């Protein structure tokens, strides 16, 4: 009896196993052929892909141009593409080698080393003429094409960004394209920078490629030729015409590296158009560290004395400055002896020489009248808001030119209001310490606003999105900021103060006097609470001061004993002015 029960149990288990395997097989071959497992794998497509040899000429993703039409994120080169399975003794080896200017033995060896369709590794890039000569031979399995190669760590690293595979994002963001088959779960998407923000316009609508089908053993299927497949819509891929200037970006990158800025960066704006000409952050990210680095130029940093511009603007606007009144700059904000011993200075000279004591006292005077004055004037100068272009573009309600741009702060919202009531806290805040944090992009826009006479705009990093034939799809119009502004008199006084920082022999920017044009600006040094070994060092300014054309901010977040910001500012300014004259 017991034996019969065991037999029945075992039989049932076998039956369930067979039913399960039958269902599984049916699921794979009949039911879920186009959407198998939680990953929604298209089994039919995967089967085809396993028996298809392909060479991608263009991944179909859109690309970036600089303001002058030069490629930024991709390289396009003429290459010779070989399908090694189709190589035969009938190929005119000598003619091919002669066109490519290589030895015949060298050419045949390169082919024998290939295991799949690949571009030939040549010592020199072939010309368009050579490419055309190869194609005239009409050899099955040998083709010459302009191949688009995406740079893994592109030029203008942080601002342009990088791409990578993200199946979850594809399913979440591009479900309709996935269903239509224009994208797959392996289609690359933007991971950061403009690659991410402009991804809806750049994502591939289909690849351009050579494809060839093989059997299980990898041999060519009889009667099938290599086919050329491209996007069905000739208007794609789209491209973004940025506001960046490739030569200026090269100048900025070179200067940062030459002076050893390990952590920090630079922002360069065109004052007239308020367009971004260059932006660079250090350290650079690689394909392996893409998620470990932030763009320091669009994230909060402690500004130090650069923030004195805000305190000075408030004091001028509220009529709290008396030219004859002097402050004891032999003391610091703690009432202790200051190591620089600057003597008794009025407000103008205090700004020029960056005396903390003066601006601490001014802030406390202003605080008695208006406890919110610091935030009010930081807001007027654009330091507390996003400064990058934002707006509605088609169905994208809050489209932004800058990836994860942070806004600034005067006070830490997590702390109690009482933390900022003391005289010392007010003084610390007035000189850009305590909890004050702003982005270098915002500071650059503030400098451009002051240089322009007080008119403020959002910063653009792109001019337009265009179809493949160059026709404009989207133009990004100027966005004038309608925030409450400073009076023309205050702006004029700020311009004078910034100019004296460089013109005055005792000014903190006097090292820039030797330039063949005038610079107006403000230095800043900020102590970093979390790392006492280094300070934040800034120089923010514009040039030429008499007819402003460029706003430039340099930040060194690992400042020790060497002031790198002014030498970097000087080198960039000289080269930029040369390029504009040329």
XYZ file of C-alpha atoms in Angstrom, residues 14-378:
365
model
C 7.152 13.616 -13.029
C 3.878 14.739 -14.574
C 4.158 18.223 -13.064
C 7.781 18.419 -14.204
C 6.828 17.414 -17.740
C 3.929 19.892 -17.762
C 6.208 22.641 -16.466
C 8.876 21.897 -19.088
C 6.200 21.749 -21.801
C 4.815 25.096 -20.691
C 8.313 26.554 -20.500
C 9.090 25.354 -24.000
C 5.780 26.723 -25.295
C 6.442 30.011 -23.538
C 9.845 30.294 -25.188
C 8.805 29.176 -28.678
C 5.171 30.271 -28.969
C 3.900 32.604 -26.234
C 6.618 35.023 -25.086
C 8.759 35.077 -28.199
C 8.913 38.865 -28.288
C 8.814 39.572 -24.553
C 10.494 36.803 -22.580
C 11.188 37.048 -18.814
C 11.107 40.167 -16.639
C 13.692 41.753 -18.935
C 11.248 41.578 -21.875
C 13.803 39.907 -24.149
C 12.782 39.558 -27.813
C 13.829 35.928 -28.432
C 13.199 36.107 -32.173
C 15.390 39.160 -32.472
C 18.067 37.575 -30.277
C 18.051 34.464 -32.488
C 18.466 36.593 -35.600
C 21.221 38.623 -33.951
C 23.164 35.451 -33.058
C 23.279 34.513 -36.737
C 23.998 37.999 -38.030
C 27.391 39.549 -38.550
C 27.231 43.299 -38.596
C 29.378 46.398 -38.702
C 27.845 49.603 -37.370
C 28.721 52.675 -39.397
C 26.612 55.021 -37.330
C 24.712 54.138 -34.138
C 21.985 56.585 -35.119
C 22.386 58.739 -32.029
C 22.394 62.483 -32.541
C 25.537 64.499 -32.044
C 26.844 67.881 -30.900
C 28.387 70.712 -32.879
C 30.161 73.757 -31.492
C 28.954 77.260 -32.356
C 31.065 77.173 -35.547
C 29.775 73.800 -36.752
C 32.648 71.576 -35.577
C 31.936 68.105 -34.144
C 32.329 67.851 -30.358
C 31.304 64.425 -29.092
C 32.075 62.203 -32.072
C 34.774 61.553 -34.652
C 33.944 60.801 -38.288
C 36.711 59.016 -40.184
C 37.022 57.173 -43.487
C 37.646 53.479 -42.789
C 37.990 50.215 -44.730
C 35.514 47.596 -43.485
C 36.208 43.897 -44.006
C 33.872 40.892 -43.629
C 36.547 38.170 -43.157
C 34.108 35.311 -43.938
C 33.805 36.666 -47.484
C 37.516 36.963 -48.142
C 38.656 34.890 -51.137
C 41.580 34.450 -53.489
C 39.576 36.337 -56.118
C 40.105 39.630 -54.306
C 42.477 41.961 -56.235
C 44.956 42.136 -53.357
C 47.585 44.109 -55.235
C 45.103 46.794 -56.300
C 43.745 47.119 -52.766
C 47.238 47.313 -51.236
C 48.281 49.885 -53.841
C 45.295 52.126 -53.038
C 45.947 51.855 -49.293
C 49.717 52.237 -49.791
C 50.591 49.091 -47.827
C 52.340 45.813 -48.685
C 50.178 42.952 -49.959
C 51.510 40.583 -47.289
C 50.613 43.138 -44.637
C 47.083 43.433 -45.988
C 46.444 39.666 -46.064
C 47.816 39.283 -42.529
C 45.448 41.996 -41.255
C 42.515 40.121 -42.764
C 43.609 36.743 -41.362
C 43.714 38.275 -37.873
C 40.052 39.311 -38.068
C 37.404 37.127 -36.402
C 34.388 39.306 -37.171
C 33.495 42.265 -39.420
C 35.899 45.053 -38.495
C 37.620 48.177 -39.735
C 41.171 47.565 -40.917
C 43.830 48.878 -38.559
C 45.927 51.220 -40.700
C 48.859 53.394 -39.697
C 47.226 56.450 -41.295
C 43.653 57.535 -41.868
C 42.577 57.032 -45.458
C 41.427 59.954 -47.575
C 38.051 60.409 -49.235
C 39.780 59.743 -52.575
C 41.132 56.397 -51.286
C 37.697 55.537 -49.910
C 36.113 56.140 -53.325
C 38.807 54.087 -55.110
C 38.173 51.094 -52.818
C 34.443 51.226 -53.475
C 35.006 51.382 -57.266
C 36.492 47.877 -57.055
C 33.021 46.566 -55.984
C 34.404 43.705 -53.903
C 31.784 41.743 -51.881
C 32.910 41.911 -48.255
C 35.203 44.946 -48.630
C 33.762 48.432 -48.200
C 35.004 51.925 -47.431
C 32.752 54.233 -45.435
C 32.713 57.339 -43.262
C 32.335 55.758 -39.821
C 31.080 57.655 -36.810
C 32.879 56.812 -33.594
C 31.576 58.137 -30.299
C 34.291 59.278 -27.917
C 34.016 57.348 -24.611
C 35.225 60.355 -22.596
C 34.343 63.213 -24.883
C 35.869 66.596 -25.315
C 34.337 69.066 -22.814
C 33.959 66.090 -20.471
C 31.360 67.297 -17.948
C 29.325 69.727 -20.047
C 28.839 67.313 -22.988
C 28.682 64.169 -20.844
C 28.736 60.502 -21.812
C 26.426 57.727 -23.040
C 25.882 54.156 -21.928
C 23.347 51.342 -21.788
C 20.435 51.579 -19.351
C 17.652 49.054 -20.094
C 15.469 50.290 -17.222
C 15.587 53.874 -18.485
C 14.713 52.718 -22.014
C 11.642 50.862 -20.718
C 10.584 53.750 -18.517
C 11.273 56.680 -20.798
C 10.985 55.299 -24.335
C 8.298 52.618 -24.100
C 6.663 53.736 -27.357
C 9.954 53.587 -29.290
C 10.691 50.181 -27.783
C 7.342 48.855 -29.012
C 7.911 50.296 -32.495
C 11.350 48.722 -32.624
C 13.246 51.968 -33.269
C 15.172 51.344 -30.038
C 16.157 48.209 -28.127
C 17.068 47.720 -24.476
C 20.720 47.930 -25.520
C 20.349 51.321 -27.234
C 22.676 53.836 -25.614
C 21.249 56.801 -23.726
C 22.760 59.890 -22.120
C 24.214 59.319 -18.663
C 25.101 62.890 -17.667
C 25.763 66.344 -19.091
C 24.018 67.498 -22.257
C 23.945 63.890 -23.438
C 21.374 63.351 -20.669
C 19.399 66.598 -20.867
C 19.101 66.481 -24.675
C 18.585 62.707 -24.779
C 14.953 62.896 -26.020
C 16.276 64.527 -29.208
C 19.485 62.520 -29.544
C 18.320 58.950 -28.913
C 18.793 56.711 -31.945
C 15.990 56.219 -34.444
C 17.860 53.280 -35.998
C 21.429 52.347 -36.891
C 23.272 52.553 -40.192
C 25.118 49.292 -40.698
C 26.316 46.496 -42.939
C 24.704 43.151 -42.043
C 25.398 39.582 -43.174
C 23.689 36.321 -42.110
C 25.544 33.103 -41.233
C 24.599 29.556 -40.267
C 25.172 27.804 -36.920
C 28.788 27.091 -37.725
C 29.412 30.718 -38.665
C 29.583 30.040 -42.419
C 27.882 32.444 -44.854
C 24.356 31.456 -45.800
C 24.341 30.634 -49.489
C 22.871 33.322 -51.724
C 22.796 36.113 -49.152
C 24.784 39.276 -49.779
C 26.008 41.891 -47.344
C 23.199 44.382 -47.007
C 23.375 48.075 -46.224
C 20.704 49.153 -43.746
C 20.063 52.724 -42.630
C 17.418 54.818 -40.937
C 14.220 55.137 -42.901
C 13.860 58.827 -42.032
C 16.469 60.956 -43.835
C 15.911 63.828 -41.386
C 17.581 61.832 -38.578
C 19.779 61.756 -36.602
C 19.235 65.200 -35.120
C 22.128 67.332 -33.960
C 22.460 69.980 -31.276
C 24.280 73.177 -32.166
C 25.825 74.205 -28.881
C 27.063 77.638 -27.837
C 30.495 76.205 -27.026
C 33.565 77.385 -28.905
C 35.867 74.403 -29.493
C 39.053 76.492 -29.614
C 38.126 78.380 -26.451
C 37.286 75.114 -24.716
C 40.721 73.807 -25.685
C 42.286 76.969 -24.240
C 40.468 76.542 -20.920
C 41.304 72.832 -20.637
C 44.964 73.508 -21.408
C 45.274 76.310 -18.828
C 43.687 74.254 -16.030
C 46.053 71.359 -16.712
C 49.129 73.566 -17.144
C 48.680 75.107 -13.690
C 47.794 71.856 -11.955
C 44.163 72.470 -10.990
C 43.260 69.008 -9.713
C 39.812 69.867 -8.393
C 37.825 72.886 -9.551
C 37.344 74.349 -12.990
C 36.347 77.326 -15.103
C 33.274 78.948 -16.670
C 33.497 81.337 -19.646
C 30.476 83.326 -20.863
C 29.854 85.612 -23.813
C 28.552 88.755 -22.127
C 26.622 90.090 -25.121
C 24.634 86.909 -25.826
C 24.967 85.349 -22.348
C 25.908 82.084 -24.004
C 28.281 79.519 -22.548
C 31.550 79.518 -24.489
C 33.411 77.033 -22.332
C 32.989 75.122 -19.112
C 35.385 72.615 -17.602
C 35.419 70.751 -14.305
C 38.230 68.808 -12.669
C 38.762 65.944 -12.052
C 37.563 64.498 -15.352
C 35.451 61.364 -15.261
C 36.177 58.190 -17.200
C 33.733 55.578 -18.460
C 34.374 53.642 -15.227
C 33.905 56.604 -12.865
C 30.979 58.304 -14.557
C 28.800 58.178 -11.428
C 31.536 59.163 -8.959
C 32.217 62.682 -10.188
C 30.053 65.782 -10.187
C 30.357 68.897 -12.286
C 31.843 71.367 -9.788
C 30.777 74.284 -11.988
C 27.071 73.605 -11.532
C 27.198 72.400 -7.924
C 27.339 74.394 -4.692
C 30.722 75.718 -3.543
C 31.729 78.010 -0.667
C 32.472 81.405 -2.301
C 34.450 83.238 0.358
C 35.119 86.896 -0.431
C 33.449 86.718 -3.855
C 30.245 86.985 -1.817
C 31.340 90.436 -0.626
C 29.881 91.666 -3.912
C 26.455 90.892 -2.424
C 27.224 92.700 0.846
C 28.658 95.675 -1.074
C 25.573 95.823 -3.342
C 23.269 95.865 -0.305
C 25.309 98.581 1.413
C 25.298 100.774 -1.726
C 21.611 100.238 -2.434
C 20.647 100.934 1.176
C 22.900 104.025 1.269
C 25.043 102.711 4.138
C 28.423 103.645 2.678
C 30.242 106.744 3.858
C 33.457 107.291 1.926
C 35.179 109.078 4.795
C 34.364 106.379 7.306
C 37.132 103.863 7.933
C 37.219 100.425 9.524
C 39.944 98.775 11.559
C 41.325 96.188 9.141
C 44.082 95.254 11.535
C 41.406 93.076 13.151
C 39.482 90.123 11.785
C 35.771 89.438 12.246
C 36.510 87.799 15.610
C 38.072 91.006 16.921
C 41.497 89.381 16.918
C 44.685 90.609 15.261
C 44.574 89.972 11.520
C 47.786 88.561 10.068
C 47.661 90.915 7.068
C 47.494 94.168 9.117
C 45.813 96.284 6.444
C 45.300 99.352 8.643
C 42.296 101.700 8.649
C 40.406 101.425 5.358
C 37.208 102.846 3.880
C 34.708 100.566 2.110
C 36.247 100.951 -1.361
C 39.767 100.076 -0.215
C 38.369 97.323 1.984
C 36.775 95.749 -1.102
C 39.985 96.218 -3.091
C 42.152 94.575 -0.448
C 39.406 92.186 0.728
C 39.156 93.249 4.368
C 36.770 90.952 6.228
C 36.269 93.261 9.190
C 34.638 96.010 7.122
C 32.061 93.761 5.522
C 31.262 92.053 8.799
C 30.442 95.429 10.368
C 28.491 96.608 7.321
C 26.390 93.443 7.399
C 25.564 93.887 11.066
C 24.443 97.471 10.400
C 22.214 96.294 7.551
C 20.896 93.390 9.616
C 19.412 95.784 12.156
C 17.262 97.335 9.461
C 16.364 94.204 7.490
C 17.084 90.700 8.779
C 16.522 89.247 5.287
C 18.811 91.627 3.400
C 21.459 88.999 2.613
C 19.077 86.639 0.832
C 17.299 89.534 -0.860
C 20.447 90.863 -2.504
C 21.881 87.446 -3.293
